[in-house]
Amino acid sequence: MGRGEPGHNCKCSYNRATLIVCSINIVAALFVLRSLYTHLVDSHTTFSYSPDQIRQMQVSNGIRKASEPTKLVELVTRLKKRIAKEESVVELPRHLKVKLIDEILNRLRSLDAATNTTAQRANTVETWRKQKLKEAKKLVRGKILNSTILPEEAEIVVRALSSGWVELEEEIGLWIPVEIVNKEHDDKPDGEEEFEILPGRQLPAECHAELHTDYGGVAVRWGLTHPKESAYDCCMACLDQAKNANLDGKKCNIWVYCPSETGCFSPDIYQHKNQECWLKYSETPKLNFKGTYSESYRDTHPNAPLIVPWVSGVVSV
């Protein structure tokens, strides 16, 4: 009993000493951490620049901004946008464009005249586009098909019928709007001469304007995508085209304009709206219609009005 007491007291003293040393270390560590934190806070909150340093920094920022090539950056940005836009436009070779147009027109001509509605024409064209696109993609993958498209033309056809379809529709004049019912109201008293005023500026003598007249010819500018505010503007567009046409290109010598707010009748597959301006060329201009549509013609074309709604002119080039 007496020999165990000294060992017990020694063990207690050792534990107590260890606890004291650990406590001191913890307190010291906390003190050091607090000092470091206080120093960091003070360094961020108490540091300030002198007026001269602030002035020098402002001058430096101004010099750096002035040295930036802002005009060059703007030009590069515009150039990138222009290149991206040009890359999105698909330029089909003329012979290939004509080939596709002929195929579309053949499909449209095959429609039943009794049920040849705008919706049906649009569905027919869309069906053709999907079939031709599928056919071209097979050619791109190397498959041998009995196709009107050559293997080397397949890739550009795929682009034209997919990402460039909207632009191609506008370029070839394939515009199928909502159907327009053309009605002509003849409320002129009997025996009174007809007197009409076309909207816009007065047409000069060189335009040779003829009311209720429709001339034929090869289109050098599709009216479906070429609206003009007045017959005067349409005539001027014809004269300008003739002046600026290439030597081997066709010069406009016929302009045909639709002044009717309800649209203008034509026996083709399209629906023609107000302000359409067609620029045409013909070595020997010939009339399609003049004055009124005959009774026999209106029997075969129920939508035709009594009076020809177009205004046209043959100009000298």
Coordinates of N, CA, C and O in Angstrom, one line a residue, residues 26-147:
I26 N -1.7 25.9 -27.7 CA -3.0 26.4 -28.3 C -3.2 27.9 -28.2 O -3.6 28.5 -29.2
V27 N -2.9 28.4 -27.0 CA -3.1 29.8 -26.8 C -2.1 30.6 -27.7 O -2.5 31.6 -28.3
A28 N -0.9 30.1 -27.8 CA 0.1 30.8 -28.7 C -0.3 30.7 -30.1 O -0.1 31.7 -30.9
A29 N -0.8 29.6 -30.6 CA -1.2 29.5 -32.0 C -2.4 30.4 -32.3 O -2.4 31.1 -33.3
L30 N -3.4 30.5 -31.4 CA -4.5 31.4 -31.5 C -4.0 32.9 -31.6 O -4.5 33.7 -32.4
F31 N -3.0 33.2 -30.8 CA -2.5 34.5 -30.8 C -1.8 34.9 -32.1 O -2.0 36.0 -32.7
V32 N -1.0 33.9 -32.6 CA -0.3 34.1 -33.9 C -1.3 34.3 -35.0 O -1.2 35.2 -35.9
L33 N -2.4 33.4 -35.1 CA -3.4 33.5 -36.1 C -4.1 34.9 -36.0 O -4.4 35.5 -37.1
R34 N -4.4 35.3 -34.8 CA -5.1 36.6 -34.7 C -4.2 37.8 -35.2 O -4.7 38.7 -35.8
S35 N -2.9 37.6 -34.9 CA -2.0 38.7 -35.3 C -1.9 38.8 -36.9 O -1.9 39.8 -37.5
L36 N -1.8 37.6 -37.5 CA -1.8 37.5 -38.9 C -3.1 38.1 -39.6 O -3.0 38.8 -40.5
Y37 N -4.2 37.7 -39.0 CA -5.5 38.2 -39.6 C -5.6 39.7 -39.4 O -6.0 40.4 -40.4
T38 N -5.2 40.2 -38.3 CA -5.2 41.7 -38.0 C -4.3 42.4 -39.0 O -4.7 43.5 -39.6
H39 N -3.2 41.8 -39.3 CA -2.2 42.5 -40.2 C -2.8 42.5 -41.7 O -2.7 43.5 -42.3
L40 N -3.4 41.4 -42.0 CA -4.0 41.3 -43.4 C -5.1 42.3 -43.5 O -5.2 43.0 -44.5
V41 N -6.0 42.4 -42.5 CA -7.1 43.4 -42.6 C -6.6 44.8 -42.6 O -7.1 45.6 -43.4
D42 N -5.6 45.1 -41.8 CA -5.1 46.4 -41.8 C -4.4 46.8 -43.1 O -4.5 47.9 -43.6
S43 N -3.7 45.8 -43.7 CA -3.0 46.1 -45.0 C -4.0 46.4 -46.1 O -3.7 47.1 -47.0
H44 N -5.3 45.8 -46.1 CA -6.3 46.0 -47.1 C -7.1 47.3 -46.8 O -7.6 47.9 -47.8
T45 N -7.3 47.6 -45.6 CA -8.2 48.7 -45.3 C -7.4 50.0 -45.1 O -8.0 51.1 -45.4
T46 N -6.2 49.9 -44.7 CA -5.5 51.2 -44.4 C -4.6 51.7 -45.5 O -4.2 52.8 -45.5
F47 N -4.4 50.8 -46.5 CA -3.5 51.2 -47.6 C -4.3 52.1 -48.6 O -5.4 51.8 -48.9
S48 N -3.6 53.1 -49.0 CA -4.2 54.1 -50.0 C -3.2 54.7 -50.9 O -2.0 54.7 -50.5
Y49 N -3.6 55.1 -52.1 CA -2.7 55.6 -53.1 C -2.6 57.2 -52.9 O -3.6 57.8 -52.5
S50 N -1.5 57.7 -53.2 CA -1.3 59.1 -53.1 C -2.0 59.8 -54.3 O -2.2 59.1 -55.3
P51 N -2.3 61.0 -54.3 CA -2.9 61.7 -55.5 C -2.0 61.6 -56.7 O -2.5 61.5 -57.8
D52 N -0.7 61.7 -56.6 CA 0.2 61.5 -57.7 C 0.1 60.1 -58.4 O 0.1 60.0 -59.6
Q53 N 0.0 59.1 -57.5 CA -0.1 57.7 -58.0 C -1.4 57.6 -58.8 O -1.5 56.9 -59.8
I54 N -2.5 58.1 -58.2 CA -3.8 58.0 -58.8 C -3.8 58.7 -60.2 O -4.3 58.2 -61.2
R55 N -3.1 59.9 -60.3 CA -3.0 60.6 -61.5 C -2.3 59.9 -62.6 O -2.6 59.8 -63.7
Q56 N -1.1 59.2 -62.1 CA -0.3 58.5 -63.0 C -1.1 57.3 -63.6 O -1.0 56.9 -64.8
M57 N -1.9 56.6 -62.7 CA -2.7 55.5 -63.2 C -3.7 55.9 -64.2 O -4.0 55.2 -65.2
Q58 N -4.4 57.1 -64.0 CA -5.4 57.6 -64.9 C -4.7 57.9 -66.3 O -5.3 57.6 -67.3
V59 N -3.6 58.5 -66.2 CA -2.9 58.8 -67.5 C -2.5 57.5 -68.2 O -2.6 57.4 -69.4
S60 N -2.0 56.5 -67.4 CA -1.6 55.3 -68.0 C -2.9 54.6 -68.7 O -2.7 54.0 -69.8
N61 N -4.0 54.6 -68.0 CA -5.2 54.0 -68.6 C -5.6 54.7 -69.9 O -6.1 54.1 -70.8
G62 N -5.5 56.1 -69.8 CA -5.9 56.8 -71.0 C -5.0 56.5 -72.2 O -5.4 56.4 -73.3
I63 N -3.7 56.4 -71.9 CA -2.7 56.0 -73.0 C -3.0 54.7 -73.6 O -3.0 54.4 -74.8
R64 N -3.3 53.7 -72.7 CA -3.6 52.3 -73.1 C -4.9 52.3 -74.0 O -4.9 51.6 -75.0
K65 N -5.9 53.0 -73.6 CA -7.1 53.0 -74.4 C -6.9 53.7 -75.7 O -7.5 53.3 -76.8
A66 N -6.1 54.8 -75.7 CA -5.9 55.6 -77.0 C -5.1 54.7 -77.9 O -5.2 54.9 -79.2
S67 N -4.3 53.8 -77.4 CA -3.4 53.0 -78.3 C -4.1 51.8 -78.9 O -3.6 51.1 -79.7
E68 N -5.4 51.5 -78.4 CA -6.1 50.4 -78.9 C -6.5 50.6 -80.3 O -7.1 51.7 -80.6
P69 N -6.4 49.7 -81.2 CA -6.8 49.9 -82.6 C -8.3 49.7 -82.8 O -8.8 48.7 -83.4
T70 N -9.1 50.6 -82.3 CA -10.6 50.4 -82.3 C -11.1 50.4 -83.7 O -12.0 49.5 -84.0
K71 N -10.6 51.2 -84.6 CA -11.1 51.1 -86.0 C -10.8 49.8 -86.6 O -11.6 49.2 -87.4
L72 N -9.6 49.3 -86.4 CA -9.2 48.0 -86.9 C -10.1 46.9 -86.4 O -10.6 46.0 -87.1
V73 N -10.4 47.0 -85.1 CA -11.3 46.0 -84.5 C -12.7 46.0 -85.1 O -13.3 45.0 -85.4
E74 N -13.2 47.2 -85.3 CA -14.5 47.4 -86.0 C -14.5 46.8 -87.4 O -15.5 46.1 -87.8
L75 N -13.5 47.1 -88.1 CA -13.4 46.6 -89.5 C -13.3 45.1 -89.5 O -14.0 44.4 -90.3
V76 N -12.5 44.5 -88.6 CA -12.4 43.0 -88.5 C -13.8 42.4 -88.2 O -14.2 41.4 -88.7
T77 N -14.5 43.1 -87.2 CA -15.8 42.6 -86.8 C -16.8 42.6 -88.0 O -17.5 41.6 -88.2
R78 N -16.8 43.7 -88.7 CA -17.7 43.8 -89.9 C -17.3 42.8 -91.0 O -18.2 42.2 -91.6
L79 N -16.0 42.6 -91.1 CA -15.5 41.6 -92.2 C -16.0 40.2 -91.8 O -16.4 39.4 -92.6
K80 N -15.9 39.9 -90.5 CA -16.3 38.5 -90.0 C -17.8 38.3 -90.3 O -18.2 37.3 -90.8
K81 N -18.6 39.3 -90.0 CA -20.0 39.2 -90.2 C -20.3 39.1 -91.7 O -21.2 38.3 -92.1
R82 N -19.6 39.9 -92.5 CA -19.8 39.8 -94.0 C -19.5 38.4 -94.5 O -20.2 37.9 -95.4
I83 N -18.3 37.9 -94.1 CA -17.9 36.6 -94.5 C -18.9 35.5 -94.1 O -19.2 34.6 -94.9
A84 N -19.4 35.6 -92.9 CA -20.3 34.6 -92.4 C -21.6 34.7 -93.2 O -22.2 33.7 -93.5
K85 N -22.0 35.9 -93.6 CA -23.3 36.1 -94.4 C -23.1 35.5 -95.8 O -23.9 34.8 -96.3
E86 N -21.9 35.8 -96.4 CA -21.6 35.3 -97.7 C -21.5 33.8 -97.7 O -21.9 33.1 -98.7
E87 N -21.0 33.2 -96.7 CA -20.9 31.7 -96.6 C -22.2 31.1 -96.5 O -22.4 29.9 -97.0
S88 N -23.2 31.8 -95.9 CA -24.5 31.2 -95.8 C -25.3 31.2 -97.1 O -26.3 30.5 -97.2
V89 N -24.9 32.1 -98.0 CA -25.6 32.2 -99.3 C -25.1 31.1 -100.3 O -23.8 31.1 -100.4
V90 N -25.9 30.4 -100.8 CA -25.5 29.3 -101.8 C -25.7 29.8 -103.2 O -26.8 30.1 -103.6
E91 N -24.6 29.9 -103.9 CA -24.6 30.3 -105.3 C -24.6 29.1 -106.2 O -23.6 28.4 -106.4
L92 N -25.8 28.8 -106.8 CA -25.9 27.7 -107.7 C -25.5 28.1 -109.1 O -25.8 29.2 -109.6
P93 N -24.8 27.2 -109.8 CA -24.5 27.5 -111.2 C -25.8 27.7 -112.0 O -26.8 27.1 -111.7
R94 N -25.8 28.5 -113.1 CA -27.0 28.8 -113.8 C -27.7 27.6 -114.4 O -28.9 27.4 -114.3
H95 N -26.9 26.7 -115.0 CA -27.5 25.5 -115.6 C -28.2 24.6 -114.5 O -29.2 24.0 -114.8
L96 N -27.6 24.5 -113.3 CA -28.2 23.7 -112.3 C -29.5 24.4 -111.7 O -30.5 23.7 -111.4
K97 N -29.4 25.7 -111.6 CA -30.6 26.5 -111.2 C -31.8 26.3 -112.1 O -32.9 26.1 -111.7
V98 N -31.5 26.4 -113.4 CA -32.5 26.2 -114.4 C -33.1 24.8 -114.4 O -34.3 24.5 -114.5
K99 N -32.2 23.8 -114.1 CA -32.7 22.4 -114.0 C -33.6 22.2 -112.9 O -34.7 21.6 -113.0
L100 N -33.3 22.8 -111.7 CA -34.2 22.7 -110.5 C -35.5 23.4 -110.8 O -36.6 22.9 -110.4
I101 N -35.5 24.6 -111.4 CA -36.7 25.3 -111.7 C -37.6 24.5 -112.6 O -38.8 24.5 -112.4
D102 N -37.0 23.9 -113.6 CA -37.8 23.1 -114.5 C -38.5 21.9 -113.8 O -39.7 21.6 -114.1
E103 N -37.8 21.3 -112.9 CA -38.4 20.2 -112.2 C -39.6 20.7 -111.3 O -40.6 20.0 -111.2
I104 N -39.4 21.8 -110.7 CA -40.5 22.3 -109.8 C -41.7 22.7 -110.7 O -42.8 22.3 -110.4
L105 N -41.5 23.4 -111.8 CA -42.6 23.7 -112.7 C -43.3 22.5 -113.3 O -44.5 22.5 -113.4
N106 N -42.6 21.5 -113.6 CA -43.2 20.2 -114.1 C -44.1 19.6 -113.0 O -45.2 19.1 -113.3
R107 N -43.6 19.7 -111.8 CA -44.5 19.2 -110.7 C -45.7 20.0 -110.6 O -46.8 19.4 -110.4
L108 N -45.6 21.3 -110.6 CA -46.8 22.2 -110.5 C -47.7 22.0 -111.7 O -49.0 22.1 -111.5
R109 N -47.2 21.8 -112.9 CA -48.1 21.6 -114.0 C -48.9 20.4 -114.0 O -49.9 20.2 -114.6
S110 N -48.4 19.4 -113.2 CA -49.1 18.1 -113.1 C -50.2 18.1 -112.2 O -51.0 17.1 -112.1
L111 N -50.4 19.2 -111.5 CA -51.6 19.3 -110.5 C -52.9 19.4 -111.3 O -53.0 20.0 -112.4
D112 N -53.9 18.9 -110.6 CA -55.2 19.0 -111.2 C -55.7 20.4 -111.1 O -55.7 21.0 -110.0
A113 N -56.1 21.0 -112.2 CA -56.5 22.4 -112.3 C -57.7 22.7 -111.3 O -57.9 23.8 -110.8
A114 N -58.6 21.7 -111.2 CA -59.8 21.9 -110.4 C -59.4 22.0 -108.9 O -60.2 22.6 -108.1
T115 N -58.3 21.4 -108.5 CA -58.0 21.5 -107.0 C -56.6 22.1 -106.8 O -55.9 21.8 -105.9
N116 N -56.2 23.0 -107.8 CA -54.9 23.6 -107.7 C -54.9 24.8 -106.8 O -55.0 26.0 -107.2
T117 N -55.0 24.6 -105.5 CA -55.0 25.6 -104.5 C -53.6 26.0 -104.1 O -52.6 25.3 -104.3
T118 N -53.5 27.1 -103.4 CA -52.2 27.6 -102.9 C -51.6 26.6 -101.9 O -50.4 26.3 -102.0
A119 N -52.4 26.0 -101.0 CA -51.9 25.1 -100.1 C -51.4 23.8 -100.8 O -50.3 23.3 -100.4
Q120 N -52.1 23.4 -101.8 CA -51.7 22.2 -102.6 C -50.4 22.5 -103.3 O -49.5 21.6 -103.3
R121 N -50.2 23.7 -103.9 CA -49.0 24.0 -104.6 C -47.8 24.0 -103.6 O -46.7 23.6 -103.9
A122 N -48.0 24.6 -102.4 CA -47.0 24.7 -101.4 C -46.6 23.3 -101.0 O -45.4 23.0 -100.8
N123 N -47.5 22.4 -100.8 CA -47.2 21.0 -100.3 C -46.5 20.3 -101.4 O -45.6 19.5 -101.1
T124 N -46.8 20.5 -102.7 CA -46.2 19.9 -103.8 C -44.7 20.3 -103.9 O -43.8 19.4 -104.1
V125 N -44.5 21.6 -103.7 CA -43.1 22.1 -103.8 C -42.3 21.5 -102.6 O -41.1 21.1 -102.8
E126 N -42.9 21.5 -101.4 CA -42.1 21.0 -100.2 C -41.9 19.5 -100.4 O -40.8 19.0 -100.0
T127 N -42.8 18.7 -100.9 CA -42.5 17.3 -101.1 C -41.4 17.1 -102.1 O -40.5 16.3 -101.9
W128 N -41.4 17.9 -103.2 CA -40.3 17.8 -104.2 C -39.0 18.1 -103.5 O -37.9 17.5 -103.7
R129 N -38.9 19.2 -102.7 CA -37.7 19.6 -102.0 C -37.1 18.5 -101.1 O -35.9 18.2 -101.1
K130 N -38.0 17.8 -100.3 CA -37.5 16.8 -99.4 C -37.0 15.6 -100.2 O -36.0 15.0 -99.9
Q131 N -37.7 15.2 -101.3 CA -37.3 14.1 -102.1 C -35.9 14.4 -102.8 O -35.0 13.5 -102.8
K132 N -35.8 15.6 -103.3 CA -34.6 16.0 -104.0 C -33.4 16.1 -103.0 O -32.3 15.7 -103.3
L133 N -33.7 16.6 -101.8 CA -32.7 16.7 -100.8 C -32.2 15.3 -100.4 O -31.0 15.0 -100.2
K134 N -33.1 14.4 -100.2 CA -32.8 13.0 -99.8 C -31.9 12.3 -100.9 O -30.9 11.6 -100.7
E135 N -32.3 12.6 -102.2 CA -31.6 12.0 -103.3 C -30.1 12.6 -103.4 O -29.2 11.9 -103.6
A136 N -30.0 13.9 -103.1 CA -28.7 14.5 -103.2 C -27.8 14.0 -102.0 O -26.6 13.8 -102.2
K137 N -28.3 13.8 -100.9 CA -27.5 13.3 -99.7 C -27.0 11.9 -100.0 O -25.9 11.6 -99.6
K138 N -27.8 11.1 -100.7 CA -27.3 9.7 -101.1 C -26.2 9.8 -102.0 O -25.2 9.1 -102.0
L139 N -26.2 10.8 -103.0 CA -25.1 11.0 -103.9 C -23.9 11.4 -103.2 O -22.8 11.0 -103.6
V140 N -24.0 12.3 -102.2 CA -22.9 12.8 -101.4 C -22.2 11.6 -100.7 O -20.9 11.5 -100.6
R141 N -23.0 10.6 -100.3 CA -22.4 9.5 -99.6 C -21.8 8.4 -100.5 O -21.3 7.4 -100.1
G142 N -21.9 8.7 -101.8 CA -21.3 7.8 -102.8 C -22.2 6.8 -103.4 O -21.7 6.0 -104.2
K143 N -23.5 6.9 -103.2 CA -24.4 5.9 -103.8 C -24.6 6.3 -105.2 O -24.7 7.5 -105.6
I144 N -24.7 5.3 -106.1 CA -25.0 5.5 -107.5 C -26.5 5.4 -107.7 O -27.2 4.4 -107.4
L145 N -27.0 6.5 -108.3 CA -28.5 6.7 -108.5 C -28.7 7.1 -109.9 O -27.9 7.8 -110.5
N146 N -29.9 6.8 -110.4 CA -30.4 7.3 -111.7 C -31.0 8.7 -111.4 O -32.2 8.8 -111.3
S147 N -30.2 9.7 -111.3 CA -30.6 11.0 -110.9 C -30.3 12.1 -111.9 O -29.4 11.9 -112.7

